[in-house]
Amino acid sequence: WLKELGMEGSQVSKTITTFPQLFLCSLDANLKPKVQWLRELGLNESQVAKAITKFPPLLGYSLENNLKPKVKSLKEYGFTDTHIVRVLSVAPDTFGRSSSRWAHRFSVLQASGALMSHSSCFFLQLTDVAFAARFESA
């Protein structure tokens, strides 16, 4: 099934090695709906394959309780679909961070007026120490 998504053999191997829990996920109830959702967000076949390869646990997260609320949060803070697609295809592990971590960071940036100047979402990828040094001590 992963090869049908456009993944190469090495990508399939990496995905399974990194996230063997994949075998516990239902193809029809879990995996296909997530891939469909990624495509509906605007990721093309190559971007979906890249996102899964870079961060296989993405397939294990709940759409309703994790992924969709995080996309909703990004949109509420003014992030465009293009930004969201970029984050998912370049740094999908960002979606592995906790919602409370996201909320804190959005709050700090919004309070300082710097939120939209950092619309690439790179600030979500920073370690807590790096984020504090860059944004909270300013």
Short mmCIF file of C-alpha atoms in Angstrom, two decimals:
data_model
loop_
_atom_site.label_atom_id
_atom_site.label_comp_id
_atom_site.label_asym_id
_atom_site.label_seq_id
_atom_site.Cartn_x
_atom_site.Cartn_y
_atom_site.Cartn_z
CA TRP A 1 0.00 0.00 0.00
CA LEU A 2 2.83 2.42 0.78
CA LYS A 3 4.30 1.85 -2.69
CA GLU A 4 0.89 2.65 -4.15
CA LEU A 5 1.24 6.06 -2.46
CA GLY A 6 4.29 6.69 -4.60
CA MET A 7 6.87 5.73 -2.02
CA GLU A 8 10.10 4.11 -3.15
CA GLY A 9 11.44 0.94 -1.56
CA SER A 10 13.87 2.83 0.69
CA GLN A 11 11.06 5.10 1.89
CA VAL A 12 8.86 2.10 2.68
CA SER A 13 11.70 0.46 4.61
CA LYS A 14 12.41 3.61 6.59
CA THR A 15 8.73 4.12 7.37
CA ILE A 16 8.23 0.58 8.64
CA THR A 17 11.50 0.56 10.58
CA THR A 18 10.75 3.90 12.22
CA PHE A 19 7.08 3.19 12.93
CA PRO A 20 6.40 -0.56 13.15
CA GLN A 21 3.08 0.26 14.85
CA LEU A 22 1.93 0.95 11.32
CA PHE A 23 1.08 -2.75 11.11
CA LEU A 24 -1.45 -2.29 13.92
CA CYS A 25 -3.33 0.44 12.06
CA SER A 26 -6.39 -0.40 10.02
CA LEU A 27 -5.84 0.38 6.36
CA ASP A 28 -9.45 1.42 5.74
CA ALA A 29 -10.27 2.99 9.11
CA ASN A 30 -6.96 4.73 9.86
CA LEU A 31 -4.40 4.95 7.10
CA LYS A 32 -6.43 5.70 4.00
CA PRO A 33 -8.48 8.46 5.69
CA LYS A 34 -5.30 10.21 6.85
CA VAL A 35 -3.74 10.08 3.40
CA GLN A 36 -7.00 11.34 1.89
CA TRP A 37 -7.06 14.18 4.42
CA LEU A 38 -3.47 15.13 3.57
CA ARG A 39 -4.42 15.26 -0.10
CA GLU A 40 -7.49 17.35 0.66
CA LEU A 41 -5.24 19.81 2.48
CA GLY A 42 -3.32 20.21 -0.77
CA LEU A 43 -0.36 17.85 -0.52
CA ASN A 44 0.47 16.13 -3.78
CA GLU A 45 1.55 12.48 -4.03
CA SER A 46 5.22 13.31 -3.62
CA GLN A 47 4.59 15.53 -0.59
CA VAL A 48 2.44 12.86 1.09
CA ALA A 49 5.18 10.27 0.57
CA LYS A 50 7.81 12.70 1.88
CA ALA A 51 5.74 13.61 4.96
CA ILE A 52 5.12 9.96 5.85
CA THR A 53 8.77 9.05 5.30
CA LYS A 54 10.03 11.96 7.41
CA PHE A 55 7.57 11.37 10.25
CA PRO A 56 5.77 8.01 10.05
CA PRO A 57 3.97 8.48 13.41
CA LEU A 58 1.84 11.05 11.57
CA LEU A 59 -0.18 8.06 10.35
CA GLY A 60 -0.84 7.01 13.93
CA TYR A 61 -2.32 10.29 15.15
CA SER A 62 -6.05 10.82 15.45
CA LEU A 63 -7.50 12.98 12.71
CA GLU A 64 -10.30 14.28 14.92
CA ASN A 65 -8.40 14.72 18.18
CA ASN A 66 -4.98 15.79 16.96
CA LEU A 67 -4.37 16.63 13.31
CA LYS A 68 -7.54 18.53 12.40
CA PRO A 69 -7.49 20.66 15.58
CA LYS A 70 -3.87 21.61 14.90
CA VAL A 71 -4.67 22.67 11.34
CA LYS A 72 -7.63 24.63 12.69
CA SER A 73 -5.32 26.38 15.17
CA LEU A 74 -2.91 27.33 12.41
CA LYS A 75 -5.75 28.75 10.33
CA GLU A 76 -7.13 30.69 13.30
CA TYR A 77 -3.74 32.34 13.67
CA GLY A 78 -3.80 33.35 10.02
CA PHE A 79 -1.72 30.64 8.42
CA THR A 80 -2.62 29.89 4.84
CA ASP A 81 -3.16 26.50 3.25
CA THR A 82 0.18 27.01 1.50
CA HIS A 83 1.95 27.43 4.86
CA ILE A 84 0.25 24.33 6.26
CA VAL A 85 1.16 22.22 3.23
CA ARG A 86 4.74 23.43 3.53
CA VAL A 87 4.96 22.49 7.20
CA LEU A 88 3.48 19.05 6.58
CA SER A 89 5.76 18.32 3.65
CA VAL A 90 8.97 19.85 5.05
CA ALA A 91 8.61 19.36 8.82
CA PRO A 92 5.75 16.96 9.53
CA ASP A 93 7.20 16.20 12.98
CA THR A 94 5.88 19.63 13.96
CA PHE A 95 2.49 17.94 14.18
CA GLY A 96 3.96 15.61 16.78
CA ARG A 97 4.39 18.48 19.23
CA SER A 98 1.76 18.95 21.93
CA SER A 99 -1.13 21.37 21.49
CA SER A 100 -0.18 23.07 24.76
CA ARG A 101 3.31 23.75 23.37
CA TRP A 102 1.74 25.25 20.26
CA ALA A 103 -0.64 27.40 22.33
CA HIS A 104 2.19 28.75 24.48
CA ARG A 105 4.28 29.67 21.48
CA PHE A 106 1.41 31.31 19.64
CA SER A 107 0.61 33.30 22.78
CA VAL A 108 4.19 34.54 23.17
CA LEU A 109 4.47 35.55 19.52
CA GLN A 110 1.02 37.13 19.43
CA ALA A 111 1.75 39.17 22.59
CA SER A 112 4.95 40.48 21.02
CA GLY A 113 3.29 41.25 17.69
CA ALA A 114 5.67 38.88 15.94
CA LEU A 115 3.27 36.07 15.05
CA MET A 116 2.69 36.77 11.37
CA SER A 117 6.31 37.67 10.74
CA HIS A 118 7.00 34.05 11.64
CA SER A 119 4.28 32.49 9.53
CA SER A 120 6.57 29.75 8.24
CA CYS A 121 5.91 27.85 11.49
CA PHE A 122 9.61 27.30 12.01
CA PHE A 123 9.14 28.48 15.58
CA LEU A 124 7.10 25.34 16.29
CA GLN A 125 10.15 23.23 15.47
CA LEU A 126 12.53 24.98 17.84
CA THR A 127 13.52 23.34 21.09
CA ASP A 128 12.04 24.95 24.19
CA VAL A 129 15.44 26.44 25.07
CA ALA A 130 15.94 27.87 21.57
CA PHE A 131 12.42 29.29 21.47
CA ALA A 132 12.84 30.93 24.90
CA ALA A 133 16.20 32.40 23.95
CA ARG A 134 14.89 33.79 20.70
CA PHE A 135 11.40 35.00 21.64
CA GLU A 136 10.78 35.01 25.38
CA SER A 137 13.83 36.94 26.50
CA ALA A 138 13.26 39.70 23.97
#
